[in-house]
PDB file of C-alpha atoms in Angstrom:
ATOM      1  CA  MET A1055       8.958 -12.032 -31.660  1.00 36.00           C
ATOM      2  CA  VAL A1056       8.481  -8.410 -30.607  1.00 36.00           C
ATOM      3  CA  THR A1057      10.575  -5.697 -32.222  1.00 36.00           C
ATOM      4  CA  MET A1058      11.983  -2.401 -31.029  1.00 37.00           C
ATOM      5  CA  VAL A1059      14.396  -0.142 -32.842  1.00 36.00           C
ATOM      6  CA  ALA A1060      17.220   1.236 -30.681  1.00 38.00           C
ATOM      7  CA  GLU A1061      18.908   4.345 -32.022  1.00 38.00           C
ATOM      8  CA  ARG A1062      22.153   3.654 -30.115  1.00 40.00           C
ATOM      9  CA  PRO A1063      23.626   1.269 -27.540  1.00 40.00           C
ATOM     10  CA  VAL A1064      22.497   2.108 -24.023  1.00 40.00           C
ATOM     11  CA  ALA A1065      24.998   2.343 -21.151  1.00 43.00           C
ATOM     12  CA  ALA A1066      24.220   1.058 -17.649  1.00 36.00           C
ATOM     13  CA  GLU A1067      23.857   4.572 -16.252  1.00 47.00           C
ATOM     14  CA  ASP A1068      21.015   5.238 -18.687  1.00 84.00           C
ATOM     15  CA  GLU A1069      18.516   3.165 -16.668  1.00 94.00           C
ATOM     16  CA  ALA A1070      15.937   5.965 -16.569  1.00 95.00           C
ATOM     17  CA  THR A1071      16.167   6.489 -20.321  1.00 95.00           C
ATOM     18  CA  VAL A1072      15.776   2.784 -21.008  1.00 96.00           C
ATOM     19  CA  LEU A1073      12.788   2.488 -18.687  1.00 97.00           C
ATOM     20  CA  GLY A1074      11.148   5.528 -20.239  1.00 96.00           C
ATOM     21  CA  ASP A1075      11.688   4.052 -23.691  1.00 95.00           C
ATOM     22  CA  LEU A1076      10.308   0.718 -22.482  1.00 96.00           C
ATOM     23  CA  ILE A1077       7.112   2.364 -21.212  1.00 97.00           C
ATOM     24  CA  ALA A1078       6.693   4.233 -24.503  1.00 95.00           C
ATOM     25  CA  TYR A1079       7.246   1.044 -26.468  1.00 93.00           C
ATOM     26  CA  LEU A1080       4.770  -0.967 -24.402  1.00 96.00           C
ATOM     27  CA  LYS A1081       2.157   1.745 -24.911  1.00 96.00           C
ATOM     28  CA  GLN A1082       2.687   1.457 -28.660  1.00 94.00           C
ATOM     29  CA  GLN A1083       2.111  -2.289 -28.357  1.00 94.00           C
ATOM     30  CA  ASP A1084      -1.170  -1.706 -26.461  1.00 96.00           C
ATOM     31  CA  TYR A1085       0.299  -3.484 -23.448  1.00 97.00           C
ATOM     32  CA  HIS A1086      -2.067  -3.863 -20.491  1.00 98.00           C
ATOM     33  CA  PHE A1087      -1.420  -5.605 -17.167  1.00 98.00           C
ATOM     34  CA  ILE A1088      -3.259  -5.368 -13.842  1.00 98.00           C
ATOM     35  CA  THR A1089      -1.033  -6.450 -10.960  1.00 97.00           C
ATOM     36  CA  PRO A1090      -2.718  -8.844  -8.473  1.00 97.00           C
ATOM     37  CA  THR A1091      -1.726  -9.668  -4.898  1.00 94.00           C
ATOM     38  CA  PRO A1092       1.516 -11.615  -4.415  1.00 93.00           C
ATOM     39  CA  ALA A1093      -0.549 -14.631  -3.332  1.00 93.00           C
ATOM     40  CA  THR A1094      -2.569 -14.585  -6.562  1.00 96.00           C
ATOM     41  CA  HIS A1095       0.602 -14.026  -8.576  1.00 96.00           C
ATOM     42  CA  ALA A1096       2.150 -17.108  -6.970  1.00 96.00           C
ATOM     43  CA  ARG A1097      -0.930 -19.227  -7.681  1.00 96.00           C
ATOM     44  CA  VAL A1098      -0.927 -18.259 -11.361  1.00 96.00           C
ATOM     45  CA  LEU A1099       2.786 -18.957 -11.734  1.00 95.00           C
ATOM     46  CA  ALA A1100       2.353 -22.379 -10.096  1.00 95.00           C
ATOM     47  CA  ARG A1101       0.290 -23.580 -13.058  1.00 95.00           C
ATOM     48  CA  ALA A1102       2.053 -26.033 -15.340  1.00 91.00           C
ATOM     49  CA  ASP A1103       1.530 -23.891 -18.443  1.00 91.00           C
ATOM     50  CA  ARG A1104       2.922 -20.692 -16.853  1.00 91.00           C
ATOM     51  CA  GLN A1105       6.583 -21.625 -16.471  1.00 92.00           C
ATOM     52  CA  ARG A1106       7.989 -19.700 -19.424  1.00 95.00           C
ATOM     53  CA  ALA A1107       7.097 -16.402 -21.086  1.00 97.00           C
ATOM     54  CA  THR A1108       5.465 -16.353 -24.487  1.00 96.00           C
ATOM     55  CA  ASP A1109       4.650 -12.628 -24.821  1.00 97.00           C
ATOM     56  CA  LEU A1110       5.270  -9.154 -23.389  1.00 97.00           C
ATOM     57  CA  ARG A1111       2.723  -9.552 -20.571  1.00 97.00           C
ATOM     58  CA  ASP A1112       4.503 -12.689 -19.421  1.00 98.00           C
ATOM     59  CA  VAL A1113       7.867 -10.909 -19.442  1.00 98.00           C
ATOM     60  CA  PHE A1114       6.969  -7.522 -17.961  1.00 98.00           C
ATOM     61  CA  GLY A1115       3.797  -8.387 -16.058  1.00 98.00           C
ATOM     62  CA  TRP A1116       4.010 -11.937 -14.749  1.00 98.00           C
ATOM     63  CA  SER A1117       7.821 -11.817 -14.332  1.00 98.00           C
ATOM     64  CA  LEU A1118       8.207 -15.145 -16.120  1.00 97.00           C
ATOM     65  CA  PRO A1119      11.614 -16.258 -17.416  1.00 97.00           C
ATOM     66  CA  PHE A1120      12.020 -15.926 -21.144  1.00 97.00           C
ATOM     67  CA  ALA A1121      14.250 -17.150 -23.941  1.00 97.00           C
ATOM     68  CA  ARG A1122      16.703 -14.651 -25.375  1.00 95.00           C
ATOM     69  CA  ASP A1123      15.096 -14.774 -28.808  1.00 93.00           C
ATOM     70  CA  LEU A1124      11.651 -13.736 -27.472  1.00 94.00           C
ATOM     71  CA  LEU A1125      12.643 -10.052 -27.444  1.00 92.00           C
ATOM     72  CA  ASP A1126      14.203  -8.116 -30.274  1.00 85.00           C
ATOM     73  CA  ALA A1127      17.987  -8.009 -29.880  1.00 88.00           C
ATOM     74  CA  SER A1128      18.130  -4.210 -29.632  1.00 90.00           C
ATOM     75  CA  LEU A1129      15.531  -4.107 -26.859  1.00 90.00           C
ATOM     76  CA  LEU A1130      17.273  -6.861 -24.948  1.00 93.00           C
ATOM     77  CA  GLU A1131      20.650  -5.155 -25.375  1.00 93.00           C
ATOM     78  CA  ALA A1132      19.295  -1.910 -23.932  1.00 94.00           C
ATOM     79  CA  LEU A1133      17.728  -3.646 -20.946  1.00 95.00           C
ATOM     80  CA  GLU A1134      20.862  -5.677 -20.241  1.00 95.00           C
ATOM     81  CA  ALA A1135      23.132  -2.637 -20.526  1.00 93.00           C
ATOM     82  CA  ALA A1136      20.974  -0.842 -17.954  1.00 94.00           C
ATOM     83  CA  GLY A1137      21.178  -3.783 -15.548  1.00 94.00           C
ATOM     84  CA  LEU A1138      17.466  -4.566 -15.843  1.00 96.00           C
ATOM     85  CA  ILE A1139      17.822  -8.229 -16.867  1.00 96.00           C
ATOM     86  CA  GLU A1140      19.071 -11.143 -14.759  1.00 96.00           C
ATOM     87  CA  GLY A1141      19.791 -14.769 -15.480  1.00 95.00           C
ATOM     88  CA  ALA A1142      17.254 -17.486 -14.655  1.00 94.00           C
ATOM     89  CA  GLY A1143      19.090 -20.703 -15.402  1.00 93.00           C
ATOM     90  CA  ALA A1144      19.280 -21.021 -19.152  1.00 94.00           C
ATOM     91  CA  LEU A1145      16.685 -18.268 -19.493  1.00 97.00           C
ATOM     92  CA  LEU A1146      16.460 -14.576 -18.611  1.00 97.00           C
ATOM     93  CA  ARG A1147      14.130 -12.572 -16.380  1.00 97.00           C
ATOM     94  CA  SER A1148      13.184  -8.890 -16.222  1.00 98.00           C
ATOM     95  CA  LYS A1149      14.037  -7.151 -12.927  1.00 97.00           C
ATOM     96  CA  VAL A1150      11.078  -4.796 -13.341  1.00 98.00           C
ATOM     97  CA  ARG A1151       7.361  -5.101 -13.922  1.00 98.00           C
ATOM     98  CA  VAL A1152       5.142  -2.652 -15.770  1.00 98.00           C
ATOM     99  CA  SER A1153       1.526  -2.197 -14.667  1.00 98.00           C
ATOM    100  CA  THR A1154      -1.467  -0.357 -16.038  1.00 98.00           C
ATOM    101  CA  LEU A1155      -2.936   2.469 -13.967  1.00 98.00           C
ATOM    102  CA  GLY A1156      -5.691   4.303 -15.813  1.00 96.00           C
ATOM    103  CA  PRO A1157      -4.097   5.926 -18.877  1.00 96.00           C
ATOM    104  CA  ASP A1158      -0.564   5.319 -17.596  1.00 98.00           C
ATOM    105  CA  LEU A1159       1.960   2.515 -17.384  1.00 98.00           C
ATOM    106  CA  LEU A1160       4.053   2.419 -14.201  1.00 98.00           C
ATOM    107  CA  VAL A1161       7.296   0.525 -13.732  1.00 98.00           C
ATOM    108  CA  HIS A1162       8.037  -1.155 -10.386  1.00 98.00           C
ATOM    109  CA  SER A1163       9.878  -4.145  -8.921  1.00 97.00           C
ATOM    110  CA  ALA A1164       9.529  -7.597 -10.441  1.00 97.00           C
ATOM    111  CA  TYR A1165       7.826 -10.448  -8.610  1.00 97.00           C
ATOM    112  CA  PRO A1166       8.629 -11.568  -5.963  1.00 94.00           C
ATOM    113  CA  THR A1167       9.195  -8.287  -4.097  1.00 90.00           C
ATOM    114  CA  ASP A1168      11.543  -9.718  -1.477  1.00 86.00           C
ATOM    115  CA  ASP A1169      14.431  -7.245  -1.644  1.00 88.00           C
ATOM    116  CA  THR A1170      14.754  -4.685   1.132  1.00 86.00           C
ATOM    117  CA  ASP A1171      14.546  -1.864  -1.438  1.00 90.00           C
ATOM    118  CA  ALA A1172      11.710  -3.389  -3.473  1.00 92.00           C
ATOM    119  CA  VAL A1173       9.238  -0.933  -4.993  1.00 95.00           C
ATOM    120  CA  PHE A1174       5.757  -2.378  -4.538  1.00 93.00           C
ATOM    121  CA  PHE A1175       2.663  -1.901  -6.676  1.00 96.00           C
ATOM    122  CA  GLY A1176      -0.560  -3.887  -6.412  1.00 95.00           C
ATOM    123  CA  PRO A1177      -4.221  -3.901  -5.414  1.00 96.00           C
ATOM    124  CA  ASP A1178      -3.659  -1.314  -2.661  1.00 96.00           C
ATOM    125  CA  SER A1179      -2.281   1.036  -5.335  1.00 97.00           C
ATOM    126  CA  TYR A1180      -5.510   0.755  -7.319  1.00 98.00           C
ATOM    127  CA  ARG A1181      -7.691   1.334  -4.254  1.00 97.00           C
ATOM    128  CA  PHE A1182      -5.531   4.267  -3.141  1.00 98.00           C
ATOM    129  CA  THR A1183      -5.758   6.042  -6.483  1.00 97.00           C
ATOM    130  CA  ARG A1184      -9.511   5.444  -6.664  1.00 97.00           C
ATOM    131  CA  PHE A1185      -9.836   7.078  -3.236  1.00 97.00           C
ATOM    132  CA  ILE A1186      -7.755  10.026  -4.462  1.00 97.00           C
ATOM    133  CA  ALA A1187      -9.855  10.431  -7.602  1.00 95.00           C
ATOM    134  CA  ASN A1188     -13.073  10.460  -5.588  1.00 95.00           C
ATOM    135  CA  GLU A1189     -11.708  12.932  -3.050  1.00 95.00           C
ATOM    136  CA  LEU A1190     -10.159  15.311  -5.572  1.00 93.00           C
ATOM    137  CA  ARG A1191     -13.318  16.308  -7.321  1.00 88.00           C
ATOM    138  CA  ARG A1192     -12.417  19.507  -5.465  1.00 82.00           C
ATOM    139  CA  CYS A1193      -8.790  20.517  -6.022  1.00 84.00           C
ATOM    140  CA  PRO A1194      -6.759  23.015  -3.984  1.00 79.00           C
ATOM    141  CA  GLU A1195      -7.642  26.538  -5.109  1.00 67.00           C
ATOM    142  CA  ARG A1196      -4.698  28.568  -3.791  1.00 72.00           C
ATOM    143  CA  GLU A1197      -2.139  29.756  -6.356  1.00 71.00           C
ATOM    144  CA  GLY A1198       1.031  27.676  -6.014  1.00 80.00           C
ATOM    145  CA  SER A1199      -0.664  24.975  -3.936  1.00 92.00           C
ATOM    146  CA  THR A1200       1.650  22.170  -2.833  1.00 94.00           C
ATOM    147  CA  LEU A1201       0.818  18.467  -2.983  1.00 96.00           C
ATOM    148  CA  VAL A1202       3.087  15.995  -1.194  1.00 97.00           C
ATOM    149  CA  ASP A1203       2.933  12.233  -1.647  1.00 97.00           C
ATOM    150  CA  ILE A1204       4.676  10.748   1.421  1.00 96.00           C
ATOM    151  CA  GLY A1205       6.309   7.398   0.733  1.00 94.00           C
ATOM    152  CA  THR A1206       5.440   7.680  -2.927  1.00 96.00           C
ATOM    153  CA  GLY A1207       6.821   4.277  -3.967  1.00 95.00           C
ATOM    154  CA  ALA A1208       6.291   3.981  -7.712  1.00 97.00           C
ATOM    155  CA  GLY A1209       4.448   7.318  -7.680  1.00 98.00           C
ATOM    156  CA  ALA A1210       0.901   6.061  -8.246  1.00 98.00           C
ATOM    157  CA  GLY A1211      -0.796   8.430  -5.790  1.00 97.00           C
ATOM    158  CA  ALA A1212       0.948  11.597  -6.911  1.00 97.00           C
ATOM    159  CA  ILE A1213       0.430  10.792 -10.582  1.00 97.00           C
ATOM    160  CA  ALA A1214      -3.284  10.114 -10.071  1.00 97.00           C
ATOM    161  CA  ALA A1215      -3.644  13.351  -8.099  1.00 96.00           C
ATOM    162  CA  ALA A1216      -1.705  15.377 -10.663  1.00 95.00           C
ATOM    163  CA  HIS A1217      -4.069  14.272 -13.420  1.00 95.00           C
ATOM    164  CA  ARG A1218      -6.962  15.587 -11.317  1.00 93.00           C
ATOM    165  CA  CYS A1219      -5.210  18.790 -10.185  1.00 92.00           C
ATOM    166  CA  PRO A1220      -2.752  19.755 -12.938  1.00 90.00           C
ATOM    167  CA  LYS A1221      -1.933  23.198 -11.517  1.00 89.00           C
ATOM    168  CA  VAL A1222      -0.567  22.102  -8.130  1.00 93.00           C
ATOM    169  CA  ASP A1223       3.141  21.742  -7.351  1.00 95.00           C
ATOM    170  CA  ILE A1224       3.910  18.044  -6.894  1.00 96.00           C
ATOM    171  CA  VAL A1225       6.477  16.707  -4.423  1.00 97.00           C
ATOM    172  CA  MET A1226       7.193  12.987  -4.104  1.00 97.00           C
ATOM    173  CA  THR A1227       9.088  11.706  -1.054  1.00 96.00           C
ATOM    174  CA  ASP A1228      10.440   8.299  -0.098  1.00 95.00           C
ATOM    175  CA  ILE A1229      13.135   6.825   2.127  1.00 92.00           C
ATOM    176  CA  ASN A1230      14.024   4.423  -0.686  1.00 93.00           C
ATOM    177  CA  PRO A1231      16.213   5.933  -3.431  1.00 94.00           C
ATOM    178  CA  ALA A1232      15.245   3.063  -5.745  1.00 94.00           C
ATOM    179  CA  ALA A1233      11.598   4.083  -5.377  1.00 95.00           C
ATOM    180  CA  LEU A1234      12.378   7.701  -6.216  1.00 96.00           C
ATOM    181  CA  ARG A1235      14.263   6.636  -9.345  1.00 96.00           C
ATOM    182  CA  LEU A1236      11.250   4.686 -10.585  1.00 97.00           C
ATOM    183  CA  ALA A1237       8.783   7.376  -9.502  1.00 97.00           C
ATOM    184  CA  ARG A1238      10.754   9.892 -11.550  1.00 97.00           C
ATOM    185  CA  VAL A1239      10.546   7.637 -14.611  1.00 97.00           C
ATOM    186  CA  ASN A1240       6.815   7.060 -14.126  1.00 98.00           C
ATOM    187  CA  ALA A1241       6.037  10.745 -13.590  1.00 98.00           C
ATOM    188  CA  ARG A1242       7.929  11.742 -16.709  1.00 97.00           C
ATOM    189  CA  ALA A1243       6.177   9.059 -18.747  1.00 97.00           C
ATOM    190  CA  ALA A1244       2.817  10.348 -17.472  1.00 97.00           C
ATOM    191  CA  GLY A1245       3.700  13.928 -18.389  1.00 97.00           C
ATOM    192  CA  ILE A1246       3.880  15.017 -14.734  1.00 96.00           C
ATOM    193  CA  GLU A1247       6.403  17.552 -13.476  1.00 95.00           C
ATOM    194  CA  ALA A1248       7.440  16.910  -9.884  1.00 96.00           C
ATOM    195  CA  ARG A1249      10.139  17.419  -7.294  1.00 96.00           C
ATOM    196  CA  PHE A1250      11.673  14.382  -5.592  1.00 96.00           C
ATOM    197  CA  VAL A1251      12.860  14.384  -1.977  1.00 95.00           C
ATOM    198  CA  GLU A1252      14.626  11.475  -0.305  1.00 94.00           C
ATOM    199  CA  GLY A1253      13.866  11.140   3.397  1.00 89.00           C
ATOM    200  CA  GLU A1254      11.621   9.574   6.019  1.00 81.00           C
ATOM    201  CA  ASP A1255       9.876  12.799   7.013  1.00 83.00           C
ATOM    202  CA  LEU A1256       8.785  16.193   5.670  1.00 91.00           C
ATOM    203  CA  SER A1257      11.862  18.112   6.824  1.00 87.00           C
ATOM    204  CA  GLY A1258      13.034  18.555   3.234  1.00 88.00           C
ATOM    205  CA  ILE A1259       9.845  20.428   2.314  1.00 92.00           C
ATOM    206  CA  THR A1260       9.218  23.989   3.465  1.00 90.00           C
ATOM    207  CA  GLY A1261       6.011  25.958   3.936  1.00 91.00           C
ATOM    208  CA  GLU A1262       2.383  25.056   4.427  1.00 93.00           C
ATOM    209  CA  LEU A1263       0.931  22.058   2.631  1.00 95.00           C
ATOM    210  CA  ASP A1264      -2.346  22.076   0.757  1.00 95.00           C
ATOM    211  CA  LEU A1265      -2.683  18.370   0.060  1.00 96.00           C
ATOM    212  CA  VAL A1266      -0.796  15.442   1.577  1.00 97.00           C
ATOM    213  CA  LEU A1267      -1.230  11.861   0.364  1.00 97.00           C
ATOM    214  CA  ALA A1268      -0.190   8.766   2.284  1.00 97.00           C
ATOM    215  CA  ASN A1269      -0.473   5.056   1.509  1.00 96.00           C
ATOM    216  CA  PRO A1270       1.845   3.567   4.145  1.00 94.00           C
ATOM    217  CA  PRO A1271       2.469  -0.118   4.845  1.00 92.00           C
ATOM    218  CA  TYR A1272       0.067  -1.460   7.458  1.00 94.00           C
ATOM    219  CA  ILE A1273       1.141  -5.042   8.158  1.00 90.00           C
ATOM    220  CA  ILE A1274       3.841  -6.055  10.638  1.00 91.00           C
ATOM    221  CA  ASP A1275       6.715  -7.483   8.619  1.00 84.00           C
ATOM    222  CA  PRO A1276       9.097  -9.743  10.607  1.00 82.00           C
ATOM    223  CA  ALA A1277      11.861  -8.869   8.129  1.00 76.00           C
ATOM    224  CA  GLY A1278      11.363  -5.157   8.790  1.00 75.00           C
ATOM    225  CA  ARG A1279      11.234  -4.204   5.115  1.00 72.00           C
ATOM    226  CA  ALA A1280      10.423  -0.489   4.920  1.00 69.00           C
ATOM    227  CA  TYR A1281       7.839  -0.798   2.141  1.00 69.00           C
ATOM    228  CA  ARG A1282       5.950  -3.557   4.004  1.00 77.00           C
ATOM    229  CA  ASP A1283       6.350  -2.946   7.756  1.00 86.00           C
ATOM    230  CA  GLY A1284       3.706  -0.701   9.335  1.00 90.00           C
ATOM    231  CA  GLY A1285       5.391  -0.561  12.742  1.00 88.00           C
ATOM    232  CA  ASP A1286       3.657  -0.587  16.136  1.00 89.00           C
ATOM    233  CA  LEU A1287      -0.115  -0.356  16.767  1.00 90.00           C
ATOM    234  CA  HIS A1288      -0.360  -3.709  14.985  1.00 92.00           C
ATOM    235  CA  GLY A1289       0.981  -2.070  11.826  1.00 92.00           C
ATOM    236  CA  ALA A1290      -0.716   1.348  12.036  1.00 94.00           C
ATOM    237  CA  GLY A1291       2.267   3.115  13.591  1.00 94.00           C
ATOM    238  CA  VAL A1292       3.704   4.449  10.349  1.00 94.00           C
ATOM    239  CA  ALA A1293       0.312   5.812   9.269  1.00 96.00           C
ATOM    240  CA  LEU A1294      -0.146   7.607  12.588  1.00 97.00           C
ATOM    241  CA  ALA A1295       3.376   9.053  12.443  1.00 95.00           C
ATOM    242  CA  MET A1296       2.727  10.429   8.956  1.00 96.00           C
ATOM    243  CA  ALA A1297      -0.514  12.008  10.117  1.00 97.00           C
ATOM    244  CA  CYS A1298       1.091  13.562  13.198  1.00 97.00           C
ATOM    245  CA  GLU A1299       3.751  15.179  11.035  1.00 96.00           C
ATOM    246  CA  ALA A1300       1.567  16.296   8.129  1.00 97.00           C
ATOM    247  CA  VAL A1301      -1.616  17.585   9.775  1.00 98.00           C
ATOM    248  CA  PRO A1302       0.017  20.411  11.803  1.00 97.00           C
ATOM    249  CA  ARG A1303       1.449  21.756   8.532  1.00 96.00           C
ATOM    250  CA  LEU A1304      -1.820  21.876   6.605  1.00 97.00           C
ATOM    251  CA  ALA A1305      -2.716  25.242   5.146  1.00 95.00           C
ATOM    252  CA  ALA A1306      -6.224  26.652   5.576  1.00 94.00           C
ATOM    253  CA  GLY A1307      -8.492  24.327   3.629  1.00 94.00           C
ATOM    254  CA  GLY A1308      -5.669  21.782   3.376  1.00 95.00           C
ATOM    255  CA  ARG A1309      -6.303  18.049   3.488  1.00 96.00           C
ATOM    256  CA  PHE A1310      -4.435  14.931   4.568  1.00 97.00           C
ATOM    257  CA  LEU A1311      -5.599  11.869   2.600  1.00 98.00           C
ATOM    258  CA  LEU A1312      -4.728   8.525   4.175  1.00 98.00           C
ATOM    259  CA  TYR A1313      -5.331   5.026   2.830  1.00 98.00           C
ATOM    260  CA  THR A1314      -4.152   2.243   5.118  1.00 97.00           C
ATOM    261  CA  GLY A1315      -5.140  -0.727   7.260  1.00 96.00           C
ATOM    262  CA  SER A1316      -6.133  -0.800  10.910  1.00 97.00           C
ATOM    263  CA  ALA A1317      -6.214  -3.764  13.285  1.00 96.00           C
ATOM    264  CA  ILE A1318      -9.472  -4.104  15.220  1.00 97.00           C
ATOM    265  CA  VAL A1319      -8.941  -5.315  18.792  1.00 96.00           C
ATOM    266  CA  ARG A1320     -12.045  -6.304  20.811  1.00 95.00           C
ATOM    267  CA  GLY A1321     -14.153  -4.162  18.507  1.00 96.00           C
ATOM    268  CA  ALA A1322     -11.982  -1.067  18.924  1.00 97.00           C
ATOM    269  CA  ASP A1323     -10.135   0.747  16.130  1.00 97.00           C
ATOM    270  CA  GLY A1324      -7.047   2.269  17.745  1.00 96.00           C
ATOM    271  CA  LEU A1325      -5.993   4.199  14.644  1.00 97.00           C
ATOM    272  CA  HIS A1326      -9.386   5.876  14.393  1.00 98.00           C
ATOM    273  CA  ASP A1327      -9.250   6.946  18.044  1.00 97.00           C
ATOM    274  CA  ARG A1328      -5.777   8.452  17.684  1.00 97.00           C
ATOM    275  CA  LEU A1329      -6.649  10.281  14.476  1.00 98.00           C
ATOM    276  CA  MET A1330      -9.725  11.707  16.204  1.00 98.00           C
ATOM    277  CA  GLN A1331      -7.491  13.021  18.992  1.00 98.00           C
ATOM    278  CA  LEU A1332      -5.048  14.500  16.468  1.00 98.00           C
ATOM    279  CA  ALA A1333      -7.785  16.216  14.452  1.00 98.00           C
ATOM    280  CA  ALA A1334      -9.348  17.698  17.573  1.00 97.00           C
ATOM    281  CA  ALA A1335      -5.997  18.972  18.849  1.00 97.00           C
ATOM    282  CA  GLU A1336      -5.314  20.668  15.507  1.00 97.00           C
ATOM    283  CA  GLY A1337      -8.792  22.115  15.089  1.00 96.00           C
ATOM    284  CA  CYS A1338      -9.425  19.957  12.037  1.00 97.00           C
ATOM    285  CA  ARG A1339     -12.254  17.712  10.835  1.00 97.00           C
ATOM    286  CA  LEU A1340     -11.889  13.963  10.381  1.00 98.00           C
ATOM    287  CA  ARG A1341     -13.785  11.792   7.924  1.00 98.00           C
ATOM    288  CA  TYR A1342     -13.043   8.115   8.436  1.00 98.00           C
ATOM    289  CA  GLU A1343     -14.433   5.081   6.618  1.00 97.00           C
ATOM    290  CA  GLU A1344     -13.921   1.322   6.573  1.00 97.00           C
ATOM    291  CA  ILE A1345     -13.836   0.370   2.907  1.00 97.00           C
ATOM    292  CA  ASP A1346     -13.134  -3.338   3.492  1.00 97.00           C
ATOM    293  CA  PRO A1347     -13.774  -4.952   6.876  1.00 97.00           C
ATOM    294  CA  ASP A1348     -11.455  -7.937   6.576  1.00 96.00           C
ATOM    295  CA  VAL A1349      -8.142  -8.271   4.709  1.00 94.00           C
ATOM    296  CA  PHE A1350      -4.966 -10.300   5.269  1.00 92.00           C
ATOM    297  CA  GLY A1351      -6.778 -12.700   7.572  1.00 93.00           C
ATOM    298  CA  GLU A1352      -3.794 -15.050   7.498  1.00 93.00           C
ATOM    299  CA  GLU A1353      -1.871 -12.542   9.617  1.00 93.00           C
ATOM    300  CA  LEU A1354      -4.151 -13.362  12.560  1.00 94.00           C
ATOM    301  CA  GLU A1355      -2.376 -16.724  12.796  1.00 95.00           C
ATOM    302  CA  THR A1356       0.871 -14.983  13.842  1.00 93.00           C
ATOM    303  CA  ALA A1357       1.882 -14.031  17.380  1.00 93.00           C
ATOM    304  CA  ALA A1358       1.948 -10.315  16.555  1.00 92.00           C
ATOM    305  CA  TYR A1359      -1.814 -10.410  15.871  1.00 94.00           C
ATOM    306  CA  ALA A1360      -2.855 -12.776  18.673  1.00 95.00           C
ATOM    307  CA  ASP A1361      -5.329 -10.250  20.112  1.00 95.00           C
ATOM    308  CA  VAL A1362      -6.629  -8.890  16.782  1.00 96.00           C
ATOM    309  CA  GLU A1363     -10.122  -9.755  15.505  1.00 97.00           C
ATOM    310  CA  ARG A1364      -9.662  -8.487  11.972  1.00 97.00           C
ATOM    311  CA  ILE A1365      -7.670  -6.055   9.842  1.00 96.00           C
ATOM    312  CA  ALA A1366      -9.778  -3.415   8.094  1.00 97.00           C
ATOM    313  CA  LEU A1367      -8.885  -1.260   5.127  1.00 97.00           C
ATOM    314  CA  VAL A1368      -9.680   2.356   5.936  1.00 98.00           C
ATOM    315  CA  THR A1369      -9.574   5.815   4.423  1.00 98.00           C
ATOM    316  CA  ALA A1370      -9.202   8.991   6.431  1.00 98.00           C
ATOM    317  CA  VAL A1371      -9.434  12.623   5.410  1.00 98.00           C
ATOM    318  CA  ILE A1372      -8.272  15.234   7.916  1.00 98.00           C
ATOM    319  CA  GLU A1373      -9.151  18.739   6.757  1.00 97.00           C
ATOM    320  CA  ARG A1374      -8.284  22.107   8.215  1.00 96.00           C
ATOM    321  CA  GLY A1375     -11.039  24.704   8.031  1.00 91.00           C
ATOM    322  CA  ARG A1376     -10.728  27.850   5.977  1.00 82.00           C
ATOM    323  CA  ARG A1377      -9.767  30.925   7.931  1.00 66.00           C
TER     324      ARG A1377
END
């Protein structure tokens, strides 16, 4: 049994407090969990010996159902009061997962992420933050520089960038209020001060931008879930829209950092071509790289990808020159 001392009963409206306390507690317990793809998660849970939780990783990582007496009563009471526990037959299940990202623990939606307002975290999050870390060996130099993470989700990109560039002003945006609630919790737990803006564009943010991060969805989702559907251009539409909005607002020396996927049709990369056109029109430089030539191959079996040869993971940096 794991133990946690609660100083007082926790009301449902105290979700953020409970989640912050949960992260702090899991850190004390040396909790560590790397979130795999949903397909890998499903394969692990299909094993005969993985049907019921036996420890904290099973509860808050693998999203396994657990018996009430597995957690200390005060911890369970706090989670239930905040609406973070649901029934699973005779057992219970956590409605959130907690994943390791470098020195931090980030809370996000439990498996499976089927809800329309699900907050996703997984292998793309790790690749995105590695890209950010490599790119931000040089941080913005201007006093009061602004960093915006578009579609922040659980906040992984902004938090990784803030650790590299602690003096910049951080803004996290998302169309999903549930994502912003969790991003706020994760930022606070990581010691990051940030502003949070709900919306699908940058209209809620004024002034020039020194650094813009984007890790948009890049697969066509028949259900149209915002966190998973990349739109037209075989899923690259959202990425292109973000670029078209952000790049014109870059300050001198400002950068737009994009991690996404691009469908290759008859050897041509349509996203690359459009980003080249955008960079040229704005007088900016583009650096573009395929970091994985072939992901989500199963999507090629669907009608939406009938003319696609492969889906590549790509990174793009669009940088405005210094005046």
